[in-house]
PDB file of C-alpha atoms and ligand atoms in Angstrom:
ATOM      1  CA  UNK V   1      43.230  15.524  32.455  1.00 47.00           C
ATOM      2  CA  UNK V   2      46.573  14.394  33.889  1.00 48.00           C
ATOM      3  CA  UNK V   3      49.619  16.580  34.589  1.00 47.00           C
ATOM      4  CA  UNK V   4      51.360  14.794  31.707  1.00 45.00           C
ATOM      5  CA  UNK V   5      48.646  16.022  29.324  1.00 45.00           C
ATOM      6  CA  UNK V   6      49.295  19.614  30.295  1.00 48.00           C
ATOM      7  CA  UNK V   7      47.396  20.059  33.547  1.00 63.00           C
ATOM      8  CA  UNK V   8      48.680  22.927  35.721  1.00 77.00           C
ATOM      9  CA  UNK V   9      47.169  23.966  39.033  1.00 89.00           C
ATOM     10  CA  UNK V  10      45.946  27.567  39.443  1.00 93.00           C
ATOM     11  CA  UNK V  11      46.811  29.146  42.857  1.00 95.00           C
ATOM     12  CA  UNK V  12      43.047  29.675  43.395  1.00 96.00           C
ATOM     13  CA  UNK V  13      42.720  25.888  43.704  1.00 96.00           C
ATOM     14  CA  UNK V  14      45.818  25.514  45.856  1.00 94.00           C
ATOM     15  CA  UNK V  15      44.562  28.176  48.270  1.00 95.00           C
ATOM     16  CA  UNK V  16      40.976  26.922  48.483  1.00 95.00           C
ATOM     17  CA  UNK V  17      41.314  23.149  48.061  1.00 95.00           C
ATOM     18  CA  UNK V  18      38.972  23.120  45.056  1.00 96.00           C
ATOM     19  CA  UNK V  19      39.339  21.838  41.487  1.00 96.00           C
ATOM     20  CA  UNK V  20      38.766  24.494  38.804  1.00 97.00           C
ATOM     21  CA  UNK V  21      42.085  24.530  36.922  1.00 94.00           C
ATOM     22  CA  UNK V  22      42.866  23.451  33.393  1.00 90.00           C
ATOM     23  CA  UNK V  23      41.910  24.096  29.830  1.00 90.00           C
ATOM     24  CA  UNK V  24      39.603  21.653  28.057  1.00 90.00           C
ATOM     25  CA  UNK V  25      38.894  22.377  24.381  1.00 90.00           C
ATOM     26  CA  UNK V  26      35.221  22.157  23.369  1.00 89.00           C
ATOM     27  CA  UNK V  27      35.762  19.010  21.307  1.00 89.00           C
ATOM     28  CA  UNK V  28      36.581  17.114  24.542  1.00 88.00           C
ATOM     29  CA  UNK V  29      33.357  18.292  26.202  1.00 90.00           C
ATOM     30  CA  UNK V  30      30.914  16.258  24.097  1.00 89.00           C
ATOM     31  CA  UNK V  31      27.661  15.260  25.790  1.00 88.00           C
ATOM     32  CA  UNK V  32      25.507  14.240  22.813  1.00 85.00           C
ATOM     33  CA  UNK V  33      23.608  17.558  22.903  1.00 89.00           C
ATOM     34  CA  UNK V  34      23.056  19.422  19.609  1.00 88.00           C
ATOM     35  CA  UNK V  35      24.744  22.510  21.064  1.00 88.00           C
ATOM     36  CA  UNK V  36      27.982  20.610  21.841  1.00 88.00           C
ATOM     37  CA  UNK V  37      29.590  21.743  18.617  1.00 86.00           C
ATOM     38  CA  UNK V  38      29.195  25.403  19.582  1.00 88.00           C
ATOM     39  CA  UNK V  39      30.876  24.963  22.969  1.00 92.00           C
ATOM     40  CA  UNK V  40      34.164  26.911  23.054  1.00 91.00           C
ATOM     41  CA  UNK V  41      36.217  25.363  25.874  1.00 92.00           C
ATOM     42  CA  UNK V  42      36.405  24.966  29.624  1.00 95.00           C
ATOM     43  CA  UNK V  43      38.654  27.500  31.353  1.00 95.00           C
ATOM     44  CA  UNK V  44      38.013  29.070  34.759  1.00 97.00           C
ATOM     45  CA  UNK V  45      37.740  32.863  34.832  1.00 98.00           C
ATOM     46  CA  UNK V  46      40.759  34.692  36.309  1.00 97.00           C
ATOM     47  CA  UNK V  47      39.618  35.795  39.805  1.00 98.00           C
ATOM     48  CA  UNK V  48      41.204  39.239  39.321  1.00 98.00           C
ATOM     49  CA  UNK V  49      39.251  39.781  36.069  1.00 98.00           C
ATOM     50  CA  UNK V  50      36.029  38.630  37.731  1.00 98.00           C
ATOM     51  CA  UNK V  51      36.427  41.015  40.673  1.00 98.00           C
ATOM     52  CA  UNK V  52      37.413  43.948  38.412  1.00 98.00           C
ATOM     53  CA  UNK V  53      34.362  43.460  36.192  1.00 98.00           C
ATOM     54  CA  UNK V  54      32.043  43.131  39.204  1.00 98.00           C
ATOM     55  CA  UNK V  55      33.481  46.367  40.591  1.00 98.00           C
ATOM     56  CA  UNK V  56      32.908  48.087  37.259  1.00 98.00           C
ATOM     57  CA  UNK V  57      29.343  46.748  37.067  1.00 98.00           C
ATOM     58  CA  UNK V  58      28.574  48.103  40.544  1.00 98.00           C
ATOM     59  CA  UNK V  59      29.529  51.558  39.244  1.00 98.00           C
ATOM     60  CA  UNK V  60      26.976  51.357  36.371  1.00 97.00           C
ATOM     61  CA  UNK V  61      24.069  52.267  38.663  1.00 96.00           C
ATOM     62  CA  UNK V  62      22.313  48.869  38.616  1.00 97.00           C
ATOM     63  CA  UNK V  63      18.559  49.207  39.028  1.00 95.00           C
ATOM     64  CA  UNK V  64      18.642  47.523  42.470  1.00 96.00           C
ATOM     65  CA  UNK V  65      21.165  46.972  45.267  1.00 97.00           C
ATOM     66  CA  UNK V  66      23.478  43.959  44.776  1.00 97.00           C
ATOM     67  CA  UNK V  67      21.443  42.056  47.367  1.00 97.00           C
ATOM     68  CA  UNK V  68      18.403  42.232  45.073  1.00 97.00           C
ATOM     69  CA  UNK V  69      20.199  40.508  42.172  1.00 98.00           C
ATOM     70  CA  UNK V  70      20.434  36.807  41.368  1.00 98.00           C
ATOM     71  CA  UNK V  71      23.800  35.961  39.805  1.00 98.00           C
ATOM     72  CA  UNK V  72      23.485  33.427  36.975  1.00 98.00           C
ATOM     73  CA  UNK V  73      26.505  31.814  35.311  1.00 98.00           C
ATOM     74  CA  UNK V  74      25.533  30.454  31.875  1.00 98.00           C
ATOM     75  CA  UNK V  75      28.207  27.831  31.195  1.00 98.00           C
ATOM     76  CA  UNK V  76      29.334  27.346  34.780  1.00 98.00           C
ATOM     77  CA  UNK V  77      32.094  24.790  34.100  1.00 98.00           C
ATOM     78  CA  UNK V  78      33.744  23.635  37.334  1.00 98.00           C
ATOM     79  CA  UNK V  79      32.071  26.527  39.152  1.00 98.00           C
ATOM     80  CA  UNK V  80      34.910  29.000  39.680  1.00 98.00           C
ATOM     81  CA  UNK V  81      32.783  32.071  38.840  1.00 98.00           C
ATOM     82  CA  UNK V  82      29.973  30.724  41.059  1.00 98.00           C
ATOM     83  CA  UNK V  83      32.389  30.326  43.984  1.00 97.00           C
ATOM     84  CA  UNK V  84      33.646  33.876  43.476  1.00 97.00           C
ATOM     85  CA  UNK V  85      30.102  35.254  43.159  1.00 97.00           C
ATOM     86  CA  UNK V  86      29.028  33.461  46.336  1.00 95.00           C
ATOM     87  CA  UNK V  87      31.294  35.789  48.313  1.00 93.00           C
ATOM     88  CA  UNK V  88      29.274  38.829  47.202  1.00 96.00           C
ATOM     89  CA  UNK V  89      25.957  39.705  48.847  1.00 96.00           C
ATOM     90  CA  UNK V  90      23.797  38.477  45.920  1.00 97.00           C
ATOM     91  CA  UNK V  91      20.293  37.196  46.628  1.00 97.00           C
ATOM     92  CA  UNK V  92      21.151  33.841  45.116  1.00 97.00           C
ATOM     93  CA  UNK V  93      23.732  32.212  42.819  1.00 97.00           C
ATOM     94  CA  UNK V  94      22.651  29.948  39.961  1.00 98.00           C
ATOM     95  CA  UNK V  95      24.813  28.045  37.478  1.00 98.00           C
ATOM     96  CA  UNK V  96      23.956  26.086  34.348  1.00 98.00           C
ATOM     97  CA  UNK V  97      26.481  23.742  32.772  1.00 98.00           C
ATOM     98  CA  UNK V  98      25.985  21.458  29.774  1.00 97.00           C
ATOM     99  CA  UNK V  99      28.692  18.919  30.598  1.00 97.00           C
ATOM    100  CA  UNK V 100      27.766  16.443  33.382  1.00 97.00           C
ATOM    101  CA  UNK V 101      31.367  15.705  34.409  1.00 96.00           C
ATOM    102  CA  UNK V 102      32.122  19.400  34.884  1.00 97.00           C
ATOM    103  CA  UNK V 103      28.808  19.793  36.741  1.00 98.00           C
ATOM    104  CA  UNK V 104      29.809  16.999  39.137  1.00 98.00           C
ATOM    105  CA  UNK V 105      33.156  18.684  39.817  1.00 98.00           C
ATOM    106  CA  UNK V 106      31.403  22.049  40.344  1.00 98.00           C
ATOM    107  CA  UNK V 107      28.988  20.463  42.850  1.00 98.00           C
ATOM    108  CA  UNK V 108      31.921  19.084  44.830  1.00 97.00           C
ATOM    109  CA  UNK V 109      33.600  22.510  44.777  1.00 97.00           C
ATOM    110  CA  UNK V 110      30.426  24.169  46.057  1.00 96.00           C
ATOM    111  CA  UNK V 111      30.250  21.653  48.915  1.00 95.00           C
ATOM    112  CA  UNK V 112      33.871  22.449  49.829  1.00 95.00           C
ATOM    113  CA  UNK V 113      33.061  26.186  49.740  1.00 94.00           C
ATOM    114  CA  UNK V 114      30.114  25.703  52.084  1.00 91.00           C
ATOM    115  CA  UNK V 115      32.043  23.416  54.417  1.00 91.00           C
ATOM    116  CA  UNK V 116      34.742  26.112  54.667  1.00 89.00           C
ATOM    117  CA  UNK V 117      31.970  28.581  55.572  1.00 81.00           C
ATOM    118  CA  UNK V 118      32.850  30.818  52.635  1.00 75.00           C
ATOM    119  CA  UNK V 119      29.185  31.306  51.803  1.00 75.00           C
ATOM    120  CA  UNK V 120      25.717  30.762  53.258  1.00 81.00           C
ATOM    121  CA  UNK V 121      23.599  31.996  50.379  1.00 88.00           C
ATOM    122  CA  UNK V 122      21.248  29.806  48.324  1.00 93.00           C
ATOM    123  CA  UNK V 123      23.145  28.226  45.423  1.00 96.00           C
ATOM    124  CA  UNK V 124      21.660  26.143  42.638  1.00 97.00           C
ATOM    125  CA  UNK V 125      23.516  24.298  39.881  1.00 98.00           C
ATOM    126  CA  UNK V 126      21.669  22.756  36.942  1.00 98.00           C
ATOM    127  CA  UNK V 127      23.151  20.365  34.387  1.00 97.00           C
ATOM    128  CA  UNK V 128      21.657  21.351  31.026  1.00 97.00           C
ATOM    129  CA  UNK V 129      21.644  23.697  28.082  1.00 97.00           C
ATOM    130  CA  UNK V 130      21.878  27.405  28.929  1.00 98.00           C
ATOM    131  CA  UNK V 131      19.365  28.135  26.166  1.00 97.00           C
ATOM    132  CA  UNK V 132      16.735  26.222  28.197  1.00 95.00           C
ATOM    133  CA  UNK V 133      17.494  28.141  31.401  1.00 96.00           C
ATOM    134  CA  UNK V 134      14.670  29.459  33.580  1.00 95.00           C
ATOM    135  CA  UNK V 135      15.142  32.841  35.171  1.00 97.00           C
ATOM    136  CA  UNK V 136      13.922  33.752  38.642  1.00 97.00           C
ATOM    137  CA  UNK V 137      11.792  36.775  39.464  1.00 95.00           C
ATOM    138  CA  UNK V 138      13.634  39.969  40.326  1.00 96.00           C
ATOM    139  CA  UNK V 139      16.816  41.530  38.919  1.00 98.00           C
ATOM    140  CA  UNK V 140      19.291  39.076  37.351  1.00 98.00           C
ATOM    141  CA  UNK V 141      22.990  39.464  36.615  1.00 98.00           C
ATOM    142  CA  UNK V 142      23.947  36.989  33.890  1.00 98.00           C
ATOM    143  CA  UNK V 143      27.621  36.044  33.612  1.00 98.00           C
ATOM    144  CA  UNK V 144      29.101  34.688  30.387  1.00 98.00           C
ATOM    145  CA  UNK V 145      32.742  33.658  30.051  1.00 98.00           C
ATOM    146  CA  UNK V 146      32.661  33.064  26.298  1.00 97.00           C
ATOM    147  CA  UNK V 147      30.792  29.768  26.634  1.00 98.00           C
ATOM    148  CA  UNK V 148      29.484  29.355  23.075  1.00 97.00           C
ATOM    149  CA  UNK V 149      29.625  30.553  19.481  1.00 96.00           C
ATOM    150  CA  UNK V 150      27.359  32.950  17.579  1.00 96.00           C
ATOM    151  CA  UNK V 151      24.430  30.665  16.773  1.00 96.00           C
ATOM    152  CA  UNK V 152      23.867  29.612  20.412  1.00 97.00           C
ATOM    153  CA  UNK V 153      24.447  33.214  21.494  1.00 98.00           C
ATOM    154  CA  UNK V 154      21.625  34.315  19.157  1.00 97.00           C
ATOM    155  CA  UNK V 155      19.283  31.669  20.646  1.00 97.00           C
ATOM    156  CA  UNK V 156      20.343  32.701  24.142  1.00 98.00           C
ATOM    157  CA  UNK V 157      19.470  36.364  23.495  1.00 97.00           C
ATOM    158  CA  UNK V 158      16.105  35.339  22.059  1.00 96.00           C
ATOM    159  CA  UNK V 159      15.435  33.366  25.209  1.00 97.00           C
ATOM    160  CA  UNK V 160      16.507  36.248  27.455  1.00 97.00           C
ATOM    161  CA  UNK V 161      14.409  38.734  25.456  1.00 96.00           C
ATOM    162  CA  UNK V 162      11.331  36.515  25.921  1.00 95.00           C
ATOM    163  CA  UNK V 163      11.949  35.926  29.630  1.00 96.00           C
ATOM    164  CA  UNK V 164      12.549  39.625  30.376  1.00 96.00           C
ATOM    165  CA  UNK V 165      10.094  41.114  27.854  1.00 94.00           C
ATOM    166  CA  UNK V 166       8.133  42.954  30.535  1.00 92.00           C
ATOM    167  CA  UNK V 167      11.069  43.504  32.857  1.00 92.00           C
ATOM    168  CA  UNK V 168      13.235  46.332  31.442  1.00 88.00           C
ATOM    169  CA  UNK V 169      16.213  47.113  33.655  1.00 88.00           C
ATOM    170  CA  UNK V 170      15.987  43.742  35.432  1.00 96.00           C
ATOM    171  CA  UNK V 171      18.709  42.022  33.406  1.00 98.00           C
ATOM    172  CA  UNK V 172      22.381  42.924  33.136  1.00 98.00           C
ATOM    173  CA  UNK V 173      25.007  40.883  31.276  1.00 98.00           C
ATOM    174  CA  UNK V 174      28.682  40.582  32.171  1.00 98.00           C
ATOM    175  CA  UNK V 175      30.572  39.152  29.211  1.00 98.00           C
ATOM    176  CA  UNK V 176      34.224  38.069  29.574  1.00 98.00           C
ATOM    177  CA  UNK V 177      36.222  37.296  26.410  1.00 97.00           C
ATOM    178  CA  UNK V 178      33.357  38.846  24.499  1.00 98.00           C
ATOM    179  CA  UNK V 179      33.918  37.186  21.122  1.00 96.00           C
ATOM    180  CA  UNK V 180      30.214  37.344  20.198  1.00 97.00           C
ATOM    181  CA  UNK V 181      29.652  40.973  21.201  1.00 98.00           C
ATOM    182  CA  UNK V 182      28.449  41.745  17.667  1.00 97.00           C
ATOM    183  CA  UNK V 183      25.442  39.475  18.243  1.00 97.00           C
ATOM    184  CA  UNK V 184      24.440  41.619  21.229  1.00 97.00           C
ATOM    185  CA  UNK V 185      25.208  44.877  19.393  1.00 96.00           C
ATOM    186  CA  UNK V 186      22.675  43.860  16.727  1.00 94.00           C
ATOM    187  CA  UNK V 187      19.984  43.172  19.336  1.00 94.00           C
ATOM    188  CA  UNK V 188      17.899  46.321  19.896  1.00 92.00           C
ATOM    189  CA  UNK V 189      16.883  45.333  23.420  1.00 95.00           C
ATOM    190  CA  UNK V 190      20.340  45.693  24.985  1.00 96.00           C
ATOM    191  CA  UNK V 191      22.378  48.793  25.643  1.00 96.00           C
ATOM    192  CA  UNK V 192      26.127  48.624  26.141  1.00 97.00           C
ATOM    193  CA  UNK V 193      27.389  50.075  29.417  1.00 98.00           C
ATOM    194  CA  UNK V 194      31.044  49.147  29.035  1.00 98.00           C
ATOM    195  CA  UNK V 195      33.434  47.608  26.551  1.00 98.00           C
ATOM    196  CA  UNK V 196      37.151  47.332  27.248  1.00 98.00           C
ATOM    197  CA  UNK V 197      39.863  45.294  28.871  1.00 97.00           C
ATOM    198  CA  UNK V 198      40.158  44.027  32.430  1.00 98.00           C
ATOM    199  CA  UNK V 199      43.737  43.212  33.439  1.00 96.00           C
ATOM    200  CA  UNK V 200      44.774  39.963  35.078  1.00 96.00           C
ATOM    201  CA  UNK V 201      46.662  40.274  38.353  1.00 97.00           C
ATOM    202  CA  UNK V 202      50.295  39.144  38.188  1.00 95.00           C
ATOM    203  CA  UNK V 203      49.410  35.888  39.950  1.00 94.00           C
ATOM    204  CA  UNK V 204      46.574  35.134  37.498  1.00 95.00           C
ATOM    205  CA  UNK V 205      48.662  36.138  34.471  1.00 93.00           C
ATOM    206  CA  UNK V 206      51.520  33.818  35.482  1.00 91.00           C
ATOM    207  CA  UNK V 207      49.130  30.929  36.231  1.00 91.00           C
ATOM    208  CA  UNK V 208      47.076  31.343  33.045  1.00 91.00           C
ATOM    209  CA  UNK V 209      50.166  31.701  30.836  1.00 88.00           C
ATOM    210  CA  UNK V 210      51.563  28.515  32.368  1.00 86.00           C
ATOM    211  CA  UNK V 211      48.301  26.660  31.766  1.00 84.00           C
ATOM    212  CA  UNK V 212      48.230  27.867  28.144  1.00 84.00           C
ATOM    213  CA  UNK V 213      51.888  26.939  27.642  1.00 82.00           C
ATOM    214  CA  UNK V 214      51.122  23.410  28.858  1.00 78.00           C
ATOM    215  CA  UNK V 215      48.053  22.810  26.704  1.00 75.00           C
ATOM    216  CA  UNK V 216      48.345  19.632  24.635  1.00 70.00           C
ATOM    217  CA  UNK V 217      47.386  21.085  21.243  1.00 74.00           C
ATOM    218  CA  UNK V 218      48.683  24.669  21.594  1.00 73.00           C
ATOM    219  CA  UNK V 219      45.610  26.301  20.035  1.00 76.00           C
ATOM    220  CA  UNK V 220      44.654  28.886  22.699  1.00 78.00           C
ATOM    221  CA  UNK V 221      46.591  31.917  23.892  1.00 76.00           C
ATOM    222  CA  UNK V 222      46.333  34.082  27.022  1.00 74.00           C
ATOM    223  CA  UNK V 223      46.960  37.823  27.191  1.00 81.00           C
ATOM    224  CA  UNK V 224      47.486  39.824  30.370  1.00 91.00           C
ATOM    225  CA  UNK V 225      43.888  41.021  30.072  1.00 94.00           C
ATOM    226  CA  UNK V 226      40.423  39.869  28.980  1.00 96.00           C
ATOM    227  CA  UNK V 227      38.213  41.793  26.554  1.00 97.00           C
ATOM    228  CA  UNK V 228      34.952  42.360  28.402  1.00 98.00           C
ATOM    229  CA  UNK V 229      31.595  44.070  28.055  1.00 98.00           C
ATOM    230  CA  UNK V 230      28.628  44.969  30.251  1.00 98.00           C
ATOM    231  CA  UNK V 231      25.065  45.181  28.925  1.00 98.00           C
ATOM    232  CA  UNK V 232      21.661  46.205  30.254  1.00 97.00           C
ATOM    233  CA  UNK V 233      18.326  44.938  28.971  1.00 97.00           C
ATOM    234  CA  UNK V 234      16.285  48.045  28.226  1.00 94.00           C
ATOM    235  CA  UNK V 235      13.105  46.703  26.761  1.00 85.00           C
ATOM    236  CA  UNK V 236      10.988  44.911  24.281  1.00 62.00           C
ATOM    237  CA  UNK V 237      12.148  44.308  20.725  1.00 50.00           C
TER     238      UNK V 237
HETATM  239  C1  SAM Y 301      35.051  29.204  29.444  1.00 57.98           C
HETATM  240  S1  SAM Y 301      34.110  28.051  30.449  1.00 57.98           S
HETATM  241  C2  SAM Y 301      33.589  29.147  31.747  1.00 57.98           C
HETATM  242  C3  SAM Y 301      33.446  28.485  33.114  1.00 57.98           C
HETATM  243  C4  SAM Y 301      32.925  29.386  34.241  1.00 57.98           C
HETATM  244  N1  SAM Y 301      31.851  30.238  33.788  1.00 57.98           N
HETATM  245  C5  SAM Y 301      34.017  30.253  34.817  1.00 57.98           C
HETATM  246  O1  SAM Y 301      34.060  31.422  34.430  1.00 57.98           O
HETATM  247  O2  SAM Y 301      34.809  29.810  35.645  1.00 57.98           O
HETATM  248  C6  SAM Y 301      32.622  27.862  29.447  1.00 57.98           C
HETATM  249  C7  SAM Y 301      31.720  26.722  29.878  1.00 57.98           C
HETATM  250  O3  SAM Y 301      30.488  26.804  29.146  1.00 57.98           O
HETATM  251  C8  SAM Y 301      29.969  25.499  28.991  1.00 57.98           C
HETATM  252  N2  SAM Y 301      28.967  25.517  27.910  1.00 57.98           N
HETATM  253  C9  SAM Y 301      29.169  25.604  26.573  1.00 57.98           C
HETATM  254  N3  SAM Y 301      27.999  25.591  25.896  1.00 57.98           N
HETATM  255  C10 SAM Y 301      27.021  25.505  26.843  1.00 57.98           C
HETATM  256  C11 SAM Y 301      25.585  25.466  26.772  1.00 57.98           C
HETATM  257  N4  SAM Y 301      24.934  25.514  25.606  1.00 57.98           N
HETATM  258  N5  SAM Y 301      24.895  25.382  27.923  1.00 57.98           N
HETATM  259  C12 SAM Y 301      25.540  25.344  29.133  1.00 57.98           C
HETATM  260  N6  SAM Y 301      26.885  25.356  29.241  1.00 57.98           N
HETATM  261  C13 SAM Y 301      27.635  25.448  28.123  1.00 57.98           C
HETATM  262  C14 SAM Y 301      31.223  24.675  28.690  1.00 57.98           C
HETATM  263  O4  SAM Y 301      31.004  23.298  28.935  1.00 57.98           O
HETATM  264  C15 SAM Y 301      32.246  25.312  29.630  1.00 57.98           C
HETATM  265  O5  SAM Y 301      32.298  24.624  30.849  1.00 57.98           O
END
């Protein structure tokens, strides 16, 4: 997307020499996959919101130390959340992104991150449908920044419930802009640990408002906070 079409750089990109800025509505993210039509949009998570939610999660008494968890971003986009997660002491960082162009950009960003020595941990990025994701052994922290609508969310939970059927306590969900929270509420296998707002820092609020103000079709809006939730998988259904 060109500057003329509404592209505005986020300071995160200016500071780190990566490319994660912009807002791309779901209809411009077509790949030919049946789940395309449920894709919301590309937008990188506000770093301040990400860090605040991680801090909150660490206070929920996770069932293992952070170093035992694999961080998995379902709908990784250009990789901003993966880059941020790679600075924490997770066991591994995994991302899954449906759109191949975004995946290519994310791969380049991850290379830049490594070259700048900002992380040494194992990182894996897969281009594909989140619903087909495979989950590693051990505790997993799944990150969702409102990637898809209700029907894909239902499939996703079914998939997670099958993968973690015999692993209660080994799956936590961090959900930013939690539009499909009701789908999780109705699932008996998850318990809610937090629901509320995480505030954007001033820098993120200014940047995100500017990006929203520049969007070509004016359909999205940004508040000074994100509605978020945290969930723990507690058992079989
Ligand atoms: C709001 S962006 C979040 C990007 C990233 N997680 C972050 O926080 O910086 C949501 C992303 O989910 C992707 N997505 C939507 N449906 C998907 C699916 N079924 N499988 C994998 N990725 C999907 C979109 O292409 C988009 O890049």
